Amino acid sequence: MKEVIDKGKIPQHIAIIMDGNGRWAQKKGAMRIFGHRNAIAAVRDAIEGAAELGVKYITLYAFSTENWSRPKEEVDALMEILVQAITDEVPTMMENNIRLSTIGDTESLPGKCREHLSLGKEKTAANTGMTVVLALSYSGRWEITQAVREIVKKVVSGEFPEKEISQETIASFLNTSGIPDPELLIRTSGEIRISNFMLWQLAYTELYFTEVLWPDFRKKHLHEAILAYQKRERRFGKTGAQIKPS
C-alpha cells in the first residue's frame, strides 16, 4: 500500500485522535489501563510511518482537559505511562532527527511529567526532521479562550489596535502558532466527532474515521488514511473546475 501513495501529495501535518484504548482492554477482559499501556506500540508505528513518508508534523491527542474527570487511578496511571514513554522514546527521536513539542495546559500536569517533557523538548529542540506534537491537558475551547484573553490584554493596554485583529492575529496567539493547520485528521475506534480538538485549526481539514481501536493501529492503517486523503478534492470554497490545473 505504501508504494501506491503519491509522495508528491503527502499531508505535511496529520493530527490523530487516539481513541479506543479502554474498549480494546475490555474486549480482552482486562482493566482500561492495560489498553493505555499497549497503545505505545501504535504511537511508535504512527510516528515511524509518518516520518518515512516525509510528514512534517504529527499531532497526537494524548490527554484532554476533560480527561481529568476520569477515575484518579486511571489518570495517575496515564501520567506514569507518559513519563515512561518520554524517557524511552527520546533517544529514538534523537537518532531519527525528530523534535518533540507540546500544546495544552501543561502547567496542570504533575511535576514529574512537566520535568520529563521539558527535558525531552530541550534535548530534541535542534532536530530538524519531523515534529511530534503531544496535545496534553488540551481542548480547543480552552486554547481559543486563552488566545482571546491575551489579545484583550494587548488591546486594553494599547499594544494592539482592535481594528487590526484578523484571523492571522488570532492564529498567532494559539498554542499552534508557527505550525501549519492539519490537512488530515484521523480518529480511531469508530467514533465520528472531533471531541473539542483543534477547533480553529480543523476548519478545512479532511476528516478520516476508522473502526480500528487505537492499540491495533499500525502503519498500514496510516497508509489507508493517507490514500483516502489523496483521493479527495480540496477546494477551499472554490469549484472543482477552478482548482484543476489548466
Tab-separated table of C-alpha atoms in Angstrom:
chain	number	residue	atom	x	y	z
A	1	MET	CA	0.000	0.000	0.000
A	2	LYS	CA	2.883	2.366	0.767
A	3	GLU	CA	4.110	2.016	-2.817
A	4	VAL	CA	0.899	3.446	-4.332
A	5	ILE	CA	0.885	6.562	-2.147
A	6	ASP	CA	1.628	9.701	-4.173
A	7	LYS	CA	4.770	11.077	-2.489
A	8	GLY	CA	4.028	14.484	-4.010
A	9	LYS	CA	0.702	14.762	-2.156
A	10	ILE	CA	1.684	13.832	1.379
A	11	PRO	CA	-0.078	15.966	4.041
A	12	GLN	CA	2.560	17.983	5.860
A	13	HIS	CA	0.559	17.872	9.101
A	14	ILE	CA	-1.506	14.921	10.353
A	15	ALA	CA	-3.495	15.091	13.587
A	16	ILE	CA	-4.711	11.949	15.343
A	17	ILE	CA	-7.379	11.416	17.991
A	18	MET	CA	-6.117	8.192	19.562
A	19	ASP	CA	-9.340	6.581	20.739
A	20	GLY	CA	-10.356	3.095	21.881
A	21	ASN	CA	-7.741	2.069	24.453
A	22	GLY	CA	-10.299	1.282	27.134
A	23	ARG	CA	-12.596	-0.690	24.849
A	24	TRP	CA	-9.618	-2.618	23.479
A	25	ALA	CA	-8.689	-3.671	27.013
A	26	GLN	CA	-12.278	-4.517	27.963
A	27	LYS	CA	-12.579	-6.780	24.925
A	28	LYS	CA	-9.628	-8.696	26.316
A	29	GLY	CA	-11.129	-8.865	29.797
A	30	ALA	CA	-8.512	-6.505	31.204
A	31	MET	CA	-8.548	-3.156	33.015
A	32	ARG	CA	-8.615	0.035	30.933
A	33	ILE	CA	-5.030	0.883	31.843
A	34	PHE	CA	-3.907	-2.264	30.011
A	35	GLY	CA	-5.160	-0.630	26.813
A	36	HIS	CA	-3.261	2.585	27.527
A	37	ARG	CA	-0.026	0.649	28.038
A	38	ASN	CA	-0.481	-1.259	24.792
A	39	ALA	CA	-1.167	1.974	22.902
A	40	ILE	CA	2.539	2.878	22.917
A	41	ALA	CA	3.231	0.458	20.047
A	42	ALA	CA	0.606	2.246	17.954
A	43	VAL	CA	2.192	5.617	18.739
A	44	ARG	CA	5.599	4.324	17.623
A	45	ASP	CA	4.199	2.890	14.408
A	46	ALA	CA	2.267	6.045	13.535
A	47	ILE	CA	5.287	8.276	14.132
A	48	GLU	CA	7.642	5.991	12.226
A	49	GLY	CA	5.204	5.596	9.327
A	50	ALA	CA	4.636	9.347	9.082
A	51	ALA	CA	8.366	10.095	9.185
A	52	GLU	CA	9.070	7.549	6.444
A	53	LEU	CA	6.612	9.333	4.134
A	54	GLY	CA	8.003	12.801	4.806
A	55	VAL	CA	5.214	14.172	7.018
A	56	LYS	CA	6.490	17.316	8.753
A	57	TYR	CA	4.172	17.415	11.781
A	58	ILE	CA	2.108	14.801	13.593
A	59	THR	CA	-0.099	15.922	16.486
A	60	LEU	CA	-1.342	13.276	18.902
A	61	TYR	CA	-4.322	13.990	21.163
A	62	ALA	CA	-2.862	12.288	24.235
A	63	PHE	CA	-4.873	13.786	27.118
A	64	SER	CA	-7.755	16.254	27.005
A	65	THR	CA	-8.837	18.709	29.698
A	66	GLU	CA	-11.983	16.600	30.001
A	67	ASN	CA	-9.885	13.507	30.785
A	68	TRP	CA	-9.097	14.953	34.219
A	69	SER	CA	-12.612	13.864	35.237
A	70	ARG	CA	-11.732	10.178	34.801
A	71	PRO	CA	-11.094	7.974	37.875
A	72	LYS	CA	-7.988	9.112	39.764
A	73	GLU	CA	-6.263	5.737	39.455
A	74	GLU	CA	-6.606	5.840	35.664
A	75	VAL	CA	-5.315	9.421	35.444
A	76	ASP	CA	-2.367	8.606	37.718
A	77	ALA	CA	-1.510	5.566	35.607
A	78	LEU	CA	-1.730	7.616	32.405
A	79	MET	CA	0.710	10.157	33.826
A	80	GLU	CA	3.143	7.356	34.734
A	81	ILE	CA	2.872	5.917	31.226
A	82	LEU	CA	3.546	9.368	29.767
A	83	VAL	CA	6.706	9.798	31.821
A	84	GLN	CA	7.973	6.334	30.889
A	85	ALA	CA	7.146	6.814	27.205
A	86	ILE	CA	9.062	10.097	27.028
A	87	THR	CA	12.052	8.533	28.783
A	88	ASP	CA	12.027	5.544	26.430
A	89	GLU	CA	11.375	7.382	23.160
A	90	VAL	CA	13.610	10.465	23.335
A	91	PRO	CA	16.781	8.501	22.395
A	92	THR	CA	14.971	7.170	19.310
A	93	MET	CA	13.815	10.687	18.458
A	94	MET	CA	17.410	11.857	18.635
A	95	GLU	CA	18.546	9.038	16.326
A	96	ASN	CA	15.843	9.951	13.808
A	97	ASN	CA	16.160	13.753	13.975
A	98	ILE	CA	12.617	14.133	15.400
A	99	ARG	CA	11.628	17.113	17.549
A	100	LEU	CA	9.205	16.915	20.484
A	101	SER	CA	6.704	19.688	21.121
A	102	THR	CA	3.514	20.140	23.161
A	103	ILE	CA	0.256	22.061	23.122
A	104	GLY	CA	-2.177	22.411	26.002
A	105	ASP	CA	-2.196	23.466	29.641
A	106	THR	CA	0.955	21.548	30.538
A	107	GLU	CA	1.310	23.530	33.773
A	108	SER	CA	-1.607	21.476	35.109
A	109	LEU	CA	0.371	18.232	34.688
A	110	PRO	CA	2.167	16.623	37.654
A	111	GLY	CA	5.665	17.934	38.319
A	112	LYS	CA	7.382	14.742	37.185
A	113	CYS	CA	5.567	14.892	33.831
A	114	ARG	CA	6.476	18.534	33.322
A	115	GLU	CA	10.109	17.769	34.144
A	116	HIS	CA	10.378	14.905	31.639
A	117	LEU	CA	8.534	16.865	28.952
A	118	SER	CA	10.841	19.830	29.426
A	119	LEU	CA	13.931	17.624	29.193
A	120	GLY	CA	12.591	15.850	26.106
A	121	LYS	CA	11.784	19.119	24.348
A	122	GLU	CA	15.151	20.583	25.304
A	123	LYS	CA	17.124	17.561	24.062
A	124	THR	CA	15.296	17.414	20.718
A	125	ALA	CA	14.961	21.171	20.139
A	126	ALA	CA	17.691	21.321	17.487
A	127	ASN	CA	16.342	18.392	15.470
A	128	THR	CA	15.160	19.370	12.000
A	129	GLY	CA	13.114	16.377	10.876
A	130	MET	CA	9.501	15.699	11.740
A	131	THR	CA	7.932	17.381	14.786
A	132	VAL	CA	5.827	15.261	17.130
A	133	VAL	CA	3.298	17.452	18.952
A	134	LEU	CA	1.667	15.999	22.063
A	135	ALA	CA	-1.675	17.573	22.985
A	136	LEU	CA	-1.731	17.296	26.777
A	137	SER	CA	-4.408	18.705	29.078
A	138	TYR	CA	-5.664	20.278	25.862
A	139	SER	CA	-9.012	21.338	24.467
A	140	GLY	CA	-9.874	23.562	21.537
A	141	ARG	CA	-12.209	25.787	23.555
A	142	TRP	CA	-9.571	26.227	26.266
A	143	GLU	CA	-6.984	27.204	23.653
A	144	ILE	CA	-9.250	29.754	21.972
A	145	THR	CA	-10.283	31.209	25.346
A	146	GLN	CA	-6.631	31.657	26.308
A	147	ALA	CA	-5.911	33.360	22.989
A	148	VAL	CA	-8.855	35.767	23.407
A	149	ARG	CA	-7.682	36.698	26.900
A	150	GLU	CA	-4.180	37.506	25.652
A	151	ILE	CA	-5.487	39.571	22.731
A	152	VAL	CA	-7.856	41.517	25.024
A	153	LYS	CA	-4.954	42.308	27.365
A	154	LYS	CA	-2.958	43.765	24.496
A	155	VAL	CA	-5.908	45.773	23.172
A	156	VAL	CA	-6.680	47.203	26.633
A	157	SER	CA	-3.018	48.116	27.217
A	158	GLY	CA	-2.874	49.862	23.855
A	159	GLU	CA	-0.254	47.500	22.434
A	160	PHE	CA	-2.596	46.272	19.738
A	161	PRO	CA	-5.307	48.277	17.897
A	162	GLU	CA	-8.647	46.430	17.893
A	163	LYS	CA	-9.225	47.074	14.190
A	164	GLU	CA	-6.017	45.211	13.314
A	165	ILE	CA	-7.265	41.916	14.751
A	166	SER	CA	-7.502	39.385	11.918
A	167	GLN	CA	-7.673	35.623	11.524
A	168	GLU	CA	-3.891	35.632	11.311
A	169	THR	CA	-3.727	37.577	14.590
A	170	ILE	CA	-5.874	35.014	16.398
A	171	ALA	CA	-3.863	32.113	14.939
A	172	SER	CA	-0.648	33.699	16.210
A	173	PHE	CA	-1.954	33.570	19.796
A	174	LEU	CA	-2.909	29.904	19.657
A	175	ASN	CA	-0.712	27.124	21.050
A	176	THR	CA	-0.073	26.021	17.467
A	177	SER	CA	1.397	29.339	16.349
A	178	GLY	CA	4.047	28.610	13.723
A	179	ILE	CA	2.615	25.167	12.934
A	180	PRO	CA	0.557	24.708	9.741
A	181	ASP	CA	-3.045	23.577	10.170
A	182	PRO	CA	-3.545	19.813	9.769
A	183	GLU	CA	-4.558	18.677	6.298
A	184	LEU	CA	-5.698	15.309	7.659
A	185	LEU	CA	-7.350	14.296	10.936
A	186	ILE	CA	-7.555	10.603	11.804
A	187	ARG	CA	-9.831	9.317	14.562
A	188	THR	CA	-9.801	5.677	15.580
A	189	SER	CA	-12.407	3.429	17.290
A	190	GLY	CA	-15.403	4.261	15.096
A	191	GLU	CA	-16.420	7.450	16.909
A	192	ILE	CA	-17.408	10.211	14.467
A	193	ARG	CA	-16.699	13.501	16.239
A	194	ILE	CA	-13.716	15.768	16.928
A	195	SER	CA	-14.133	15.971	20.735
A	196	ASN	CA	-13.037	19.562	21.313
A	197	PHE	CA	-9.778	19.051	19.418
A	198	MET	CA	-8.103	21.846	17.419
A	199	LEU	CA	-11.412	23.608	16.754
A	200	TRP	CA	-9.780	26.561	14.995
A	201	GLN	CA	-7.168	24.588	13.096
A	202	LEU	CA	-9.525	21.939	11.650
A	203	ALA	CA	-11.562	24.443	9.617
A	204	TYR	CA	-10.503	22.892	6.282
A	205	THR	CA	-9.011	19.604	7.461
A	206	GLU	CA	-10.023	16.337	5.790
A	207	LEU	CA	-11.601	14.035	8.395
A	208	TYR	CA	-10.955	10.296	8.347
A	209	PHE	CA	-12.665	7.871	10.727
A	210	THR	CA	-11.722	4.235	11.174
A	211	GLU	CA	-13.224	1.406	13.240
A	212	VAL	CA	-9.724	0.274	14.303
A	213	LEU	CA	-9.143	0.651	18.055
A	214	TRP	CA	-6.017	2.689	18.743
A	215	PRO	CA	-3.822	-0.105	20.244
A	216	ASP	CA	-4.305	-2.031	16.956
A	217	PHE	CA	-3.389	0.950	14.734
A	218	ARG	CA	-0.345	0.317	12.554
A	219	LYS	CA	1.439	1.799	9.525
A	220	LYS	CA	-0.971	0.108	7.116
A	221	HIS	CA	-3.871	1.994	8.716
A	222	LEU	CA	-1.948	5.269	8.398
A	223	HIS	CA	-1.326	4.454	4.738
A	224	GLU	CA	-5.056	3.763	4.229
A	225	ALA	CA	-5.927	7.151	5.708
A	226	ILE	CA	-3.400	8.974	3.512
A	227	LEU	CA	-4.643	7.175	0.385
A	228	ALA	CA	-8.214	8.197	1.244
A	229	TYR	CA	-6.996	11.778	1.734
A	230	GLN	CA	-5.258	11.784	-1.650
A	231	LYS	CA	-8.494	10.782	-3.405
A	232	ARG	CA	-10.329	13.841	-2.087
A	233	GLU	CA	-10.639	17.177	-3.828
A	234	ARG	CA	-9.601	20.046	-1.568
A	235	ARG	CA	-11.438	23.093	-2.914
A	236	PHE	CA	-11.375	25.615	-0.031
A	237	GLY	CA	-14.663	27.143	-1.172
A	238	LYS	CA	-13.795	27.126	-4.889
A	239	THR	CA	-15.354	24.959	-7.590
A	240	GLY	CA	-13.711	21.794	-8.851
A	241	ALA	CA	-13.026	23.454	-12.192
A	242	GLN	CA	-11.182	26.328	-10.510
A	243	ILE	CA	-8.644	24.136	-8.737
A	244	LYS	CA	-7.878	21.807	-11.632
A	245	PRO	CA	-4.584	22.586	-13.368
A	246	SER	CA	-5.057	24.231	-16.762
